[in-house]
Backbone as JSON, one array per atom type, in Angstrom:
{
  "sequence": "XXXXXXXXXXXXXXXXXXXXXXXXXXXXXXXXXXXXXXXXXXXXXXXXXXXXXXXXXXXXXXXXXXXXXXXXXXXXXXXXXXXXXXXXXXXXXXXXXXXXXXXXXXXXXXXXXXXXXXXXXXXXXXXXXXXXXXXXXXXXXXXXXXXXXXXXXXXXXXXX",
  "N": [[0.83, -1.2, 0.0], [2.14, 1.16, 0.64], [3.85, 1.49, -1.19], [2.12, 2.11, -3.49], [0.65, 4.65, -2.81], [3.22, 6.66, -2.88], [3.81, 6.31, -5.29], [1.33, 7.24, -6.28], [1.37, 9.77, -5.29], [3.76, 11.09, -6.6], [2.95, 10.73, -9.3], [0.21, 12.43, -9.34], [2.13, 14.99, -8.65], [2.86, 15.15, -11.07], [1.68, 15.2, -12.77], [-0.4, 17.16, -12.05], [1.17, 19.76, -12.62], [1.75, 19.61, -15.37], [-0.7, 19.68, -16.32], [-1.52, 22.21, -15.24], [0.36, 23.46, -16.76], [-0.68, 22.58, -19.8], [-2.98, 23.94, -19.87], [-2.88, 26.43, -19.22], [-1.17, 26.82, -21.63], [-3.59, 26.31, -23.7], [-5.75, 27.32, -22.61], [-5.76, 31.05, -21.84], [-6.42, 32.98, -21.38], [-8.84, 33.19, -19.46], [-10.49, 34.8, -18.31], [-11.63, 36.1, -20.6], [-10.78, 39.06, -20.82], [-8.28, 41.94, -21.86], [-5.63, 41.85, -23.79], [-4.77, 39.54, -26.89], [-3.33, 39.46, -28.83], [-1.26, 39.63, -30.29], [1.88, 36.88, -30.02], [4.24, 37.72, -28.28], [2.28, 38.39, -26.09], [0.11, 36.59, -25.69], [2.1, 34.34, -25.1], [2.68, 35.96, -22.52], [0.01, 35.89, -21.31], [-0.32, 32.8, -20.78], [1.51, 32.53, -19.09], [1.48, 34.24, -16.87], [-0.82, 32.93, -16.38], [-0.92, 29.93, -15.75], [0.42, 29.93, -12.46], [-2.03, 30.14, -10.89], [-3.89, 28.31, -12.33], [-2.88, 26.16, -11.01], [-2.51, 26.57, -8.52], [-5.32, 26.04, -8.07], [-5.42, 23.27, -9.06], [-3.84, 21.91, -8.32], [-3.89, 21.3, -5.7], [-6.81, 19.98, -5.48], [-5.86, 17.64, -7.05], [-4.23, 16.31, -6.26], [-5.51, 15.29, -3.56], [-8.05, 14.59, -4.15], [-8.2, 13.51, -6.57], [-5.6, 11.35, -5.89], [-7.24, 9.68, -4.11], [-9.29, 9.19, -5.31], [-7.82, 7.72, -7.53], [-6.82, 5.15, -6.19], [-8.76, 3.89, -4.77], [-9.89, 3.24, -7.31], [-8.04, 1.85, -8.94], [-7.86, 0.18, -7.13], [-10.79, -1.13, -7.17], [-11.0, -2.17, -9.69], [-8.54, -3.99, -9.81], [-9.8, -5.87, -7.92], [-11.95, -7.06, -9.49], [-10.94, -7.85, -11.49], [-9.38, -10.1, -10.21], [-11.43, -11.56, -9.41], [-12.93, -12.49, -12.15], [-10.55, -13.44, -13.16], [-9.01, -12.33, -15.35], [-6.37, -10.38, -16.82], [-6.97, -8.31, -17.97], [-8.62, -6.72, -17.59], [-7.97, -5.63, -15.32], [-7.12, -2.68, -16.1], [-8.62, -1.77, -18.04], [-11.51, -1.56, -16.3], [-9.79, -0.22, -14.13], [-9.29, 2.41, -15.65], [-11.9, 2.87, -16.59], [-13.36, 3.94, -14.71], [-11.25, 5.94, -13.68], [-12.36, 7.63, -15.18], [-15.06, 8.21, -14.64], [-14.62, 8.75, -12.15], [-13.3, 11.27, -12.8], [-14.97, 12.79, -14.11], [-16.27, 15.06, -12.18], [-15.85, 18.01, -12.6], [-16.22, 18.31, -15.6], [-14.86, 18.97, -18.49], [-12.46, 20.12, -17.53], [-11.62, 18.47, -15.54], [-11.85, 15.99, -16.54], [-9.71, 15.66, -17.97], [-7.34, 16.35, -16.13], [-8.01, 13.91, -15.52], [-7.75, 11.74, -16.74], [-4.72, 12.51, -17.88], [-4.0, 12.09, -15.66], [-4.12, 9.02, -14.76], [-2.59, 8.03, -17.4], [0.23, 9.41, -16.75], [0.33, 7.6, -14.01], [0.05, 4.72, -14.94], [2.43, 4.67, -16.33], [4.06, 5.11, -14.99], [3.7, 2.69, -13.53], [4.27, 0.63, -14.79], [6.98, 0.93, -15.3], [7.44, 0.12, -13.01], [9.3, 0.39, -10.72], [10.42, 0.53, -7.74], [9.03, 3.12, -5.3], [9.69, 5.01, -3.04], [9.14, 6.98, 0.2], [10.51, 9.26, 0.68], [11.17, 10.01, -2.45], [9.12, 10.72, -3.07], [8.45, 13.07, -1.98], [10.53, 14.28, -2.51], [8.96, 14.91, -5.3], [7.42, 16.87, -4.86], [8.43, 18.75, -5.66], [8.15, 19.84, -8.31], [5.87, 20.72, -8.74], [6.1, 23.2, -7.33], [8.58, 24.13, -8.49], [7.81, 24.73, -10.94], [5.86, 26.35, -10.4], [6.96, 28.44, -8.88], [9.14, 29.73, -11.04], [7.33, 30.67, -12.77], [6.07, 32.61, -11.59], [8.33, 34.15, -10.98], [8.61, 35.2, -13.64], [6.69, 36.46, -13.7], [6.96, 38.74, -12.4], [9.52, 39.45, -12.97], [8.7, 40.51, -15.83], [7.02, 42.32, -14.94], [8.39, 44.32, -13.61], [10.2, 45.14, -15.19], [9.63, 45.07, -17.96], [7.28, 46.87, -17.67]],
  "CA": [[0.0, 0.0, 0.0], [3.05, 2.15, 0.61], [4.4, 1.91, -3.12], [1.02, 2.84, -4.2], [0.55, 6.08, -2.18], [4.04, 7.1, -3.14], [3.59, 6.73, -6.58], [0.13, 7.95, -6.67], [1.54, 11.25, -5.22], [4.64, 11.05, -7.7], [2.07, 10.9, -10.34], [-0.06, 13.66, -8.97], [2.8, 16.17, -8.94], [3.54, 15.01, -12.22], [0.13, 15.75, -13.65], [-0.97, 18.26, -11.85], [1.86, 20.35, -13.46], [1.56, 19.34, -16.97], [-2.4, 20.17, -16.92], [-1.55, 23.57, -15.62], [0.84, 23.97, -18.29], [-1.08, 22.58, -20.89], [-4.37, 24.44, -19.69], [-2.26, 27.95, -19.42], [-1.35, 27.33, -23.35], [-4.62, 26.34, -24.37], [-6.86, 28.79, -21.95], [-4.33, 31.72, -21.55], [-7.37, 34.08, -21.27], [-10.16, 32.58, -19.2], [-11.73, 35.34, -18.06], [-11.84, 37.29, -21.88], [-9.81, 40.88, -21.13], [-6.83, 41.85, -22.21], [-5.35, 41.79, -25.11], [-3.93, 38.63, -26.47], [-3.55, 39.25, -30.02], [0.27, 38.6, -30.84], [2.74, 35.98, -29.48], [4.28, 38.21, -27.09], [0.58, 38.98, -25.24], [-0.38, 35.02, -25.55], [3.13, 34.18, -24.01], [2.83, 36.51, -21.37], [-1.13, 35.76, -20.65], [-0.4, 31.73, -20.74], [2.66, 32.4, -18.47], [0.76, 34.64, -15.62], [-2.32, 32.01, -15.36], [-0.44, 28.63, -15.35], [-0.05, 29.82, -11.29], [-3.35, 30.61, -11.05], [-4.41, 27.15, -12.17], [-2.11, 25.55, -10.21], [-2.78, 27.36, -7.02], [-6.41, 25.28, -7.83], [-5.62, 21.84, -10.02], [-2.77, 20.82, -7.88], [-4.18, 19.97, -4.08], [-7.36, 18.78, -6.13], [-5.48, 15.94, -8.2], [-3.36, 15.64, -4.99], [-5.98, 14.93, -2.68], [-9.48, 13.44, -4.41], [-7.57, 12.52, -7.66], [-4.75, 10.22, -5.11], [-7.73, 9.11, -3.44], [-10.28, 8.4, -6.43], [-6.99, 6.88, -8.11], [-6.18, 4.32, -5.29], [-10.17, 3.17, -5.25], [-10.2, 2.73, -9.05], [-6.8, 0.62, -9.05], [-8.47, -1.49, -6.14], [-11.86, -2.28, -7.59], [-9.84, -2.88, -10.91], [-8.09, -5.22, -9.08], [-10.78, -6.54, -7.66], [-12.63, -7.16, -10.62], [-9.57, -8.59, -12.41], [-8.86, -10.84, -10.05], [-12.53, -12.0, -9.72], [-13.1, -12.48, -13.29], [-9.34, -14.11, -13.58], [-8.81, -11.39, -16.69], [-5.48, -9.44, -15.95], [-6.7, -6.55, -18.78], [-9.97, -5.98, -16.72], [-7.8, -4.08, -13.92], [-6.83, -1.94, -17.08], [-10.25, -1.32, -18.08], [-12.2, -0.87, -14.51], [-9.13, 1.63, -13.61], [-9.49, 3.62, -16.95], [-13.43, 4.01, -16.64], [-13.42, 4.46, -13.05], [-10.46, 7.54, -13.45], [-12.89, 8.93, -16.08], [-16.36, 8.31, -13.55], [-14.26, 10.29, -11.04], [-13.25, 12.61, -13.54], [-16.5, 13.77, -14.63], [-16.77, 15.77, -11.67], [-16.05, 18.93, -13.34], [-16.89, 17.92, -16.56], [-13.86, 18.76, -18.63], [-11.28, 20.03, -17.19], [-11.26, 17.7, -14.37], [-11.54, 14.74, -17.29], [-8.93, 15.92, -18.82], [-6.97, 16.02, -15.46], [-7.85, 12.6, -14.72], [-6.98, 11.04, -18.14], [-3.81, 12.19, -17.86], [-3.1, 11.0, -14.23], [-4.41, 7.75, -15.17], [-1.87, 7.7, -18.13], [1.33, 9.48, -15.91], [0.31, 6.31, -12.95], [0.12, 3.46, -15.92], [3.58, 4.51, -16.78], [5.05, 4.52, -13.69], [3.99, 1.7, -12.64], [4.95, -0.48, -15.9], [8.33, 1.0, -15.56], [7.81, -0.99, -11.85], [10.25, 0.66, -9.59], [9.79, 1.05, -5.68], [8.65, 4.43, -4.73], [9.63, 6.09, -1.2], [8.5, 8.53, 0.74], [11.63, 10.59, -0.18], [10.87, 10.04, -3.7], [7.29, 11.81, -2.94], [8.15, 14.45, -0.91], [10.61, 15.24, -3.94], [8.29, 15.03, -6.39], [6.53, 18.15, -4.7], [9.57, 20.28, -5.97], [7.77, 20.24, -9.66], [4.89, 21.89, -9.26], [6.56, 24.28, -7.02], [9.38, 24.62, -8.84], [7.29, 25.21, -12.06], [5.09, 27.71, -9.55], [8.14, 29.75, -8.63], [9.78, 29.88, -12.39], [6.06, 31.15, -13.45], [6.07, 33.85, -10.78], [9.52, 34.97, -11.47], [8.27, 35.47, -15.12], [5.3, 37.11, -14.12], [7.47, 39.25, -11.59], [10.25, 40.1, -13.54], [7.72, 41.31, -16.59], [5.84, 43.36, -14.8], [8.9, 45.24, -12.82], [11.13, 45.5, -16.33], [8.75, 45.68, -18.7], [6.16, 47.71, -17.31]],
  "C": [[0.87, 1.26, 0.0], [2.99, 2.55, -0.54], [3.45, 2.66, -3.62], [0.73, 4.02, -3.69], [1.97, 6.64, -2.77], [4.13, 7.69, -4.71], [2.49, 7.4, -7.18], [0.64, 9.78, -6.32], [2.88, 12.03, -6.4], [3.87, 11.31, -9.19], [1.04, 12.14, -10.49], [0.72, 15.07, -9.2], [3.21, 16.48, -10.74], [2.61, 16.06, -13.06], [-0.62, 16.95, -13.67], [-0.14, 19.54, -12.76], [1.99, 20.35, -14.76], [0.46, 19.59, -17.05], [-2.4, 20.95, -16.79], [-1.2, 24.23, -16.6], [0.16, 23.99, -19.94], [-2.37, 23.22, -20.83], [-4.17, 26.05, -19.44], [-1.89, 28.09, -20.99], [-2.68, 27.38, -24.14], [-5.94, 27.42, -23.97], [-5.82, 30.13, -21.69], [-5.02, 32.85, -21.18], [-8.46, 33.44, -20.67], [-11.16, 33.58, -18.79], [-12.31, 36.69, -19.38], [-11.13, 38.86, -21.75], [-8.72, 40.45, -21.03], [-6.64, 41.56, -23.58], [-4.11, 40.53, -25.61], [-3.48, 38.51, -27.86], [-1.94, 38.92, -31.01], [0.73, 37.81, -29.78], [3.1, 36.1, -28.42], [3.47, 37.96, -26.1], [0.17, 37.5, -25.26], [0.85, 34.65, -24.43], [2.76, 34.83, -22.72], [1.7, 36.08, -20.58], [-0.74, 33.97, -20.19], [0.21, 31.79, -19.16], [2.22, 32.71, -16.81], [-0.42, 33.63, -15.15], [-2.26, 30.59, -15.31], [-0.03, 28.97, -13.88], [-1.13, 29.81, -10.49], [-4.17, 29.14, -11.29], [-3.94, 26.05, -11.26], [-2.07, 25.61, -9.14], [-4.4, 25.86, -7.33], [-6.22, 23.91, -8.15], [-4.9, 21.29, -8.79], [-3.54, 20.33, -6.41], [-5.57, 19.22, -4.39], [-7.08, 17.67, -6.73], [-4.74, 15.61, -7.07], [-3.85, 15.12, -3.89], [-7.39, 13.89, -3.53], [-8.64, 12.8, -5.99], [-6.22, 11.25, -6.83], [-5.7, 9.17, -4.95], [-8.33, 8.14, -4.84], [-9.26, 7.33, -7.37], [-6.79, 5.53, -7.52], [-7.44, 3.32, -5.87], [-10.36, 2.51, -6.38], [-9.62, 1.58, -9.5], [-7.2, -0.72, -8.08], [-9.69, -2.52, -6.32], [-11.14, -2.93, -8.93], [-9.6, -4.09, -10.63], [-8.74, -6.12, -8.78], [-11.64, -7.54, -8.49], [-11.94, -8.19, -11.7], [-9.11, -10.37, -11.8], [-10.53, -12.45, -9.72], [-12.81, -12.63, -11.01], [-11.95, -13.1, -14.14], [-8.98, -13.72, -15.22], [-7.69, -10.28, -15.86], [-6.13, -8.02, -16.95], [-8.41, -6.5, -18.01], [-9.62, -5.06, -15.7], [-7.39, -3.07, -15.06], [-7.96, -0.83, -17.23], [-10.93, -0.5, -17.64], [-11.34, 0.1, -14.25], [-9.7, 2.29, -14.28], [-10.68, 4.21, -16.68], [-13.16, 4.29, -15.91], [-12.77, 5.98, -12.93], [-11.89, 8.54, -14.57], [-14.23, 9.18, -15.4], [-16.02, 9.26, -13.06], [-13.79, 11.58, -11.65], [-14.05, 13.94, -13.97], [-16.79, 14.68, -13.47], [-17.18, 17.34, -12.05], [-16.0, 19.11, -14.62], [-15.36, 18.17, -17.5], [-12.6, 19.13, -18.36], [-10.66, 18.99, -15.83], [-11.06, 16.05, -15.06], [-10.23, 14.55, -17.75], [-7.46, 15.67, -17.7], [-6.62, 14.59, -15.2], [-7.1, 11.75, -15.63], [-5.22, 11.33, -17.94], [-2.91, 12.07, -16.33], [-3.03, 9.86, -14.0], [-3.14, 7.09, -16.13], [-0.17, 7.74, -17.66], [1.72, 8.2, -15.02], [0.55, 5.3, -13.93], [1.88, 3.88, -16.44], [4.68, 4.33, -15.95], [5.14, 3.29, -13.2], [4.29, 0.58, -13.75], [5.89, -0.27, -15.87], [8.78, 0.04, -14.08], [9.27, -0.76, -11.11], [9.62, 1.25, -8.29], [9.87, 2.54, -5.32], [9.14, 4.58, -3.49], [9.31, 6.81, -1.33], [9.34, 9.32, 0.66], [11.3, 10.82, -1.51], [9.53, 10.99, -3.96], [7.53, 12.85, -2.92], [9.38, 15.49, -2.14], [10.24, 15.57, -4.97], [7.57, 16.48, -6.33], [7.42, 19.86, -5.1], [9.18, 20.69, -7.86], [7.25, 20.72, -9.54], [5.58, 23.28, -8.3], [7.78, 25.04, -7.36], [9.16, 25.82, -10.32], [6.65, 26.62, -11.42], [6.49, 29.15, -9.3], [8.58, 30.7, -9.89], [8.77, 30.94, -13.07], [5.75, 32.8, -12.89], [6.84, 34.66, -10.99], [9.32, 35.72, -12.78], [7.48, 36.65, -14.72], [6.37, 38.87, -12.95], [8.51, 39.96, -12.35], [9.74, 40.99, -15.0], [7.23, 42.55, -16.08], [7.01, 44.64, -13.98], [9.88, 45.62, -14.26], [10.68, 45.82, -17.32], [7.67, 46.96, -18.35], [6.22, 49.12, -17.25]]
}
């Protein structure tokens, strides 16, 4: 149960950071002002609201996405081992991350899908997780958080 909490939070940091990123290039303007109309002005808008999502995505995929992940992998399991079919824990995970996904319809699918896909790779690569290994994993999204700030920080005092 260890390994699996370790890696579920290893996977979490992973994800959570790659959906801000990829949800700061693709939304870069969520609330419509501002002007985003060259490269520059996209760069800069993506750049300021990948903390901004991240401040919200990350202790959600880190807390009910760990959890809803664990559950999913256990009825899986369950199911798999019931049914003496090893690609049924495949399956049962997959829907299950996308059941719990649906909470906020898509960006929280979109979340889950790819924490579902981050966890399936970790754990086919099948190496033992620690709790050191965790607790450094939490240096991505805050490292990405800092880097993002600095951006948004050094813009606004040099440019401005």
């Amino acid at each position: 149960m260890i390994t699996i909490l370790t890696r579920k939070i290893i996977a979490a940091s992973i994800s959570s950071t790659v959906f801000a990123i990829f949800l700061g290039f693709v939304l870069p303007n969520p609330f419509g002002d501002g002007n985003i109309s060259s490269f520059p002005n996209y760069l800069l808008s993506s750049v300021t609201i990948i903390p901004v999502y991240m401040v919200y995505s990350f202790p959600a995929i880190m807390i009910y996405g760990v959890v809803t992940s664990i559950i999913s992998d256990k009825v899986g399991e369950f199911i798999s081992v019931k049914a003496q079919e090893k690609k049924a824990e495949l399956i049962v995970s997959g829907a299950l991350h996308i059941v719990f996904g649906l909470i906020l319809f898509w960006f929280s699918l979109g979340a889950s899908i790819l924490f579902f896909i981050t966890d399936r790779i970790m754990k086919i690569r099948n190496n033992k997780y620690k709790w050191m290994d965790s607790i450094k994993s939490l240096a991505i999204p805050l490292l990405t958080w800092l880097i993002c700030m600095g951006f948004v920080w050094w813009t606004d005092s040099f440019l401005s």
